[in-house]
Coordinates of C-alpha atoms in Angstrom, one line a residue:
X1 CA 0.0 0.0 0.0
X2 CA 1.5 3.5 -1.0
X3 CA 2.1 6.0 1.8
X4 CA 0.1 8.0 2.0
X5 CA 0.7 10.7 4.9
X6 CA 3.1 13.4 5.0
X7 CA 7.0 12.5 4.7
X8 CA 9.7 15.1 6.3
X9 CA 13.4 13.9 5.4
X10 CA 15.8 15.0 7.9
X11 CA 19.2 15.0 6.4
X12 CA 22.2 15.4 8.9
X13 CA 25.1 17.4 6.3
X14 CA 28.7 18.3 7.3
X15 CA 30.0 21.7 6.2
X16 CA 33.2 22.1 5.4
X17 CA 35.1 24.7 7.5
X18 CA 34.9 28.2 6.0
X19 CA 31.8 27.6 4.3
X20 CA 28.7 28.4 6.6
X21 CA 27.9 31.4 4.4
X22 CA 28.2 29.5 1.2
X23 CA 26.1 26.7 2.6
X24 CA 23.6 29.0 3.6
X25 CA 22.8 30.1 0.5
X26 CA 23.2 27.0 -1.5
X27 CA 20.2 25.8 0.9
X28 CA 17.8 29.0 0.8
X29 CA 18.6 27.9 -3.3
X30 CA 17.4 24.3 -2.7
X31 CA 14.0 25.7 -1.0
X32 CA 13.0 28.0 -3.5
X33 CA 13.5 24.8 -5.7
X34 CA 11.6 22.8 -3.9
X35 CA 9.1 25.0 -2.7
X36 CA 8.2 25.7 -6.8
X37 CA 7.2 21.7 -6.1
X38 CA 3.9 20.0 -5.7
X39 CA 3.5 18.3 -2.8
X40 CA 6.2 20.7 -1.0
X41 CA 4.9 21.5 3.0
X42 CA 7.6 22.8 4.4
X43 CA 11.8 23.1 4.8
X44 CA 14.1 24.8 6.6
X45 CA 17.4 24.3 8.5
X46 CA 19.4 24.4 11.8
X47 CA 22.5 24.3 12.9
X48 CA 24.1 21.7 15.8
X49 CA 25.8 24.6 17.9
X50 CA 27.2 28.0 17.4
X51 CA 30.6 26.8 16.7
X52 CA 29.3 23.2 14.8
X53 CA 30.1 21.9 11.6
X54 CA 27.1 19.8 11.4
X55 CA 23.8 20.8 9.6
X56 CA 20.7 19.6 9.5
X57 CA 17.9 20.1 6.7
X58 CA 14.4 19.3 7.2
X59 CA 12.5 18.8 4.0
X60 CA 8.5 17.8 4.1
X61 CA 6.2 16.6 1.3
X62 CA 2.6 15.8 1.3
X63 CA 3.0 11.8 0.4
X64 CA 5.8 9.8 -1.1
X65 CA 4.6 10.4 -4.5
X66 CA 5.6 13.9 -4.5
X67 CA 8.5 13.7 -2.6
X68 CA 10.0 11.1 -4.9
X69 CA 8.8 13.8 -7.7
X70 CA 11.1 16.2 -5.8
X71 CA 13.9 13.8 -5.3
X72 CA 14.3 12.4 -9.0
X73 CA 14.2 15.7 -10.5
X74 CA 16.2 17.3 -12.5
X75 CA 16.6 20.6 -10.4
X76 CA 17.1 18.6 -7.1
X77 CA 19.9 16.9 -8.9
X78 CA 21.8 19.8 -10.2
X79 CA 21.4 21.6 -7.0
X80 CA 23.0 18.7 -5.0
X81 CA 26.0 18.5 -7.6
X82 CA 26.3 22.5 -7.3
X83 CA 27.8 21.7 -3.2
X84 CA 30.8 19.7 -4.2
X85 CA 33.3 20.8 -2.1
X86 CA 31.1 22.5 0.0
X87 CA 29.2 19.7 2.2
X88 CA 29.1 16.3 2.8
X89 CA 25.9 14.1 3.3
X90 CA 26.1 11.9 7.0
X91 CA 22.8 10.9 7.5
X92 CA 19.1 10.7 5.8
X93 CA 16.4 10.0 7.6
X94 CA 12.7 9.4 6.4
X95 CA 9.9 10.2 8.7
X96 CA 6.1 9.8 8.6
X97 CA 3.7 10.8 11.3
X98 CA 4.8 11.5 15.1
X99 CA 8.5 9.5 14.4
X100 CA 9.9 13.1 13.7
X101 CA 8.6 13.9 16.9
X102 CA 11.4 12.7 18.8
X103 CA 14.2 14.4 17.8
X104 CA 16.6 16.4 20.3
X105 CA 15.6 20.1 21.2
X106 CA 18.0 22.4 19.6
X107 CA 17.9 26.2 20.4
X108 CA 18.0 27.7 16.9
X109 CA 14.3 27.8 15.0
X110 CA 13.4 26.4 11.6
X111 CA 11.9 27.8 8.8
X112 CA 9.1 25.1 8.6
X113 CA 5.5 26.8 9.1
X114 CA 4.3 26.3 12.5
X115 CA 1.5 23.6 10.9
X116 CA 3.5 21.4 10.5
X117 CA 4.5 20.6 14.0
X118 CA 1.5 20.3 16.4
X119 CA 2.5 22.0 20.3
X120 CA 3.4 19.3 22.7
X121 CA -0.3 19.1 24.8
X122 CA -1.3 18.1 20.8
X123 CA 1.4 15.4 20.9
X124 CA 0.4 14.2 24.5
X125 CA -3.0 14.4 23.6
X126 CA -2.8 12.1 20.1
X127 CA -0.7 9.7 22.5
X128 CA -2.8 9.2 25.1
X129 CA -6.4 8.6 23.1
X130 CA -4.8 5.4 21.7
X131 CA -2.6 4.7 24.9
X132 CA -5.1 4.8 27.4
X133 CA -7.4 1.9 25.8
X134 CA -5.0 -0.5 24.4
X135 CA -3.2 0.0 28.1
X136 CA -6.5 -1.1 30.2
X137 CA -6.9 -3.7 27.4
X138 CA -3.1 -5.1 27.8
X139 CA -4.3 -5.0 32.0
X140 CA -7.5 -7.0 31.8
X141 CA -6.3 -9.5 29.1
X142 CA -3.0 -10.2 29.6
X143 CA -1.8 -9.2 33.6
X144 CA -4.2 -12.1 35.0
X145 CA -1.8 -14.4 33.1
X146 CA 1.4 -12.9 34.3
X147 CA 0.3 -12.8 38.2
X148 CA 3.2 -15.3 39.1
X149 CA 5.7 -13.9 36.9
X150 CA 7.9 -11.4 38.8
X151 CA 6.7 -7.8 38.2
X152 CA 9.4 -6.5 36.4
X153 CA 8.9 -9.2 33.2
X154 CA 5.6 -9.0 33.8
X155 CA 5.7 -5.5 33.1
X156 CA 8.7 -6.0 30.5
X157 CA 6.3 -8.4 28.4
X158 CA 3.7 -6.1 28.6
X159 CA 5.7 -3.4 26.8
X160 CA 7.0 -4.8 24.2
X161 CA 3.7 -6.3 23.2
X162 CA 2.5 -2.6 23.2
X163 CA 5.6 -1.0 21.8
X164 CA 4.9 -2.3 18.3
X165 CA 1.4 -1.5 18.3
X166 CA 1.8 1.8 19.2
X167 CA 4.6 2.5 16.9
X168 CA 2.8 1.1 13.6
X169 CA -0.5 0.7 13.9
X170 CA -2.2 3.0 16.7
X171 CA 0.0 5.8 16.8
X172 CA 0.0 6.5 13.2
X173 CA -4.0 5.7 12.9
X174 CA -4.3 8.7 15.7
X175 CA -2.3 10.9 14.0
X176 CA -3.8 10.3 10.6
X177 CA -7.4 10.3 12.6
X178 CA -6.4 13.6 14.1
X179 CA -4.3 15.2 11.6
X180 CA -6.9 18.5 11.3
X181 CA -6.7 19.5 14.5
X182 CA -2.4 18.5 14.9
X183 CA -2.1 20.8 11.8
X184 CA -4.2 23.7 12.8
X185 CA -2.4 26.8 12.6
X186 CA -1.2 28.3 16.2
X187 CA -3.0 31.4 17.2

């Protein structure tokens, strides 16, 4: 089944000492690109620290039609051969619904419309609805099974039966569910 859902590509890039200005522009250059795109949500960019080498780019499109539109073109190709020299690629990363939500804090701000990225009472809220059930559920079905195991397996067991379901089914069915109200623009 095609994806569907949004996809944000988080791309981790070295930039080679000297060359913050340079890289700076060669990525406002790549988001006027992509922004020209269909599909395009939403890019921008932050640094690791004040004095860091390392870089990393955000990119979102709606589904992974249009972002593999974006990433087979022609444009997107030139403009990553036009930063020989001046970066180098360390990690990519694909996300799709609340995965990208647990990246580390960093101090500087992106460039990504506040939409995209509901406040963290949102985040709680999307994880509890589907939490909450399928915890009481796990308690009534399962515990009553485990009540001579020790607590700690018991408990252990319990969580990585849940783990999974949250990650791939339930988590990504609430945020799909409640993607209006995640998206809505902040007052």
């Amino acid at each position: 089944m095609p994806q569907t859902s949004p996809i944000t590509v988080s791309i981790t890039r070295t930039v080679q000492p000297g060359q913050h200005r340079r890289f700076t522009a060669w990525a406002q250059a790549g988001q006027e690109l992509a922004r020209e795109r269909e599909g395009y949500l939403g890019s921008g960019w932050v640094r690791t620290g004040p004095d860091s080498d390392e870089w990393h780019l955000l990119y979102r499109f709606a589904d992974e039609k249009t972002l593999r539109a974006w990433d087979d073109s022609e444009d997107r190709r030139w403009w990553i051969e036009s930063a020989a020299g001046l970066v180098e690629t360390t990690r990519v990363e694909h996300r799709t619904g609340i995965e990208g939500w647990f990246e580390p804090q960093g101090e500087e701000t992106l460039t990504i419309p506040e939409s995209v990225v509901p406040p963290r009472w949102k985040q709680a809220v999307s994880i509890f609805l589907p939490f909450f059930p399928l915890s009481l559920l796990s308690t009534f079905l399962l515990m009553p099974h485990l009540h001579s195991w020790p607590t700690v397996l018991a408990v252990l067991l319990n969580i990585c039966i849940l783990t999974p379901l949250m990650t791939y089914i339930f988590l990504p069915m609430s945020t799909r569910l409640l993607r209006p109200w995640l998206q809505k623009p902040r007052r």
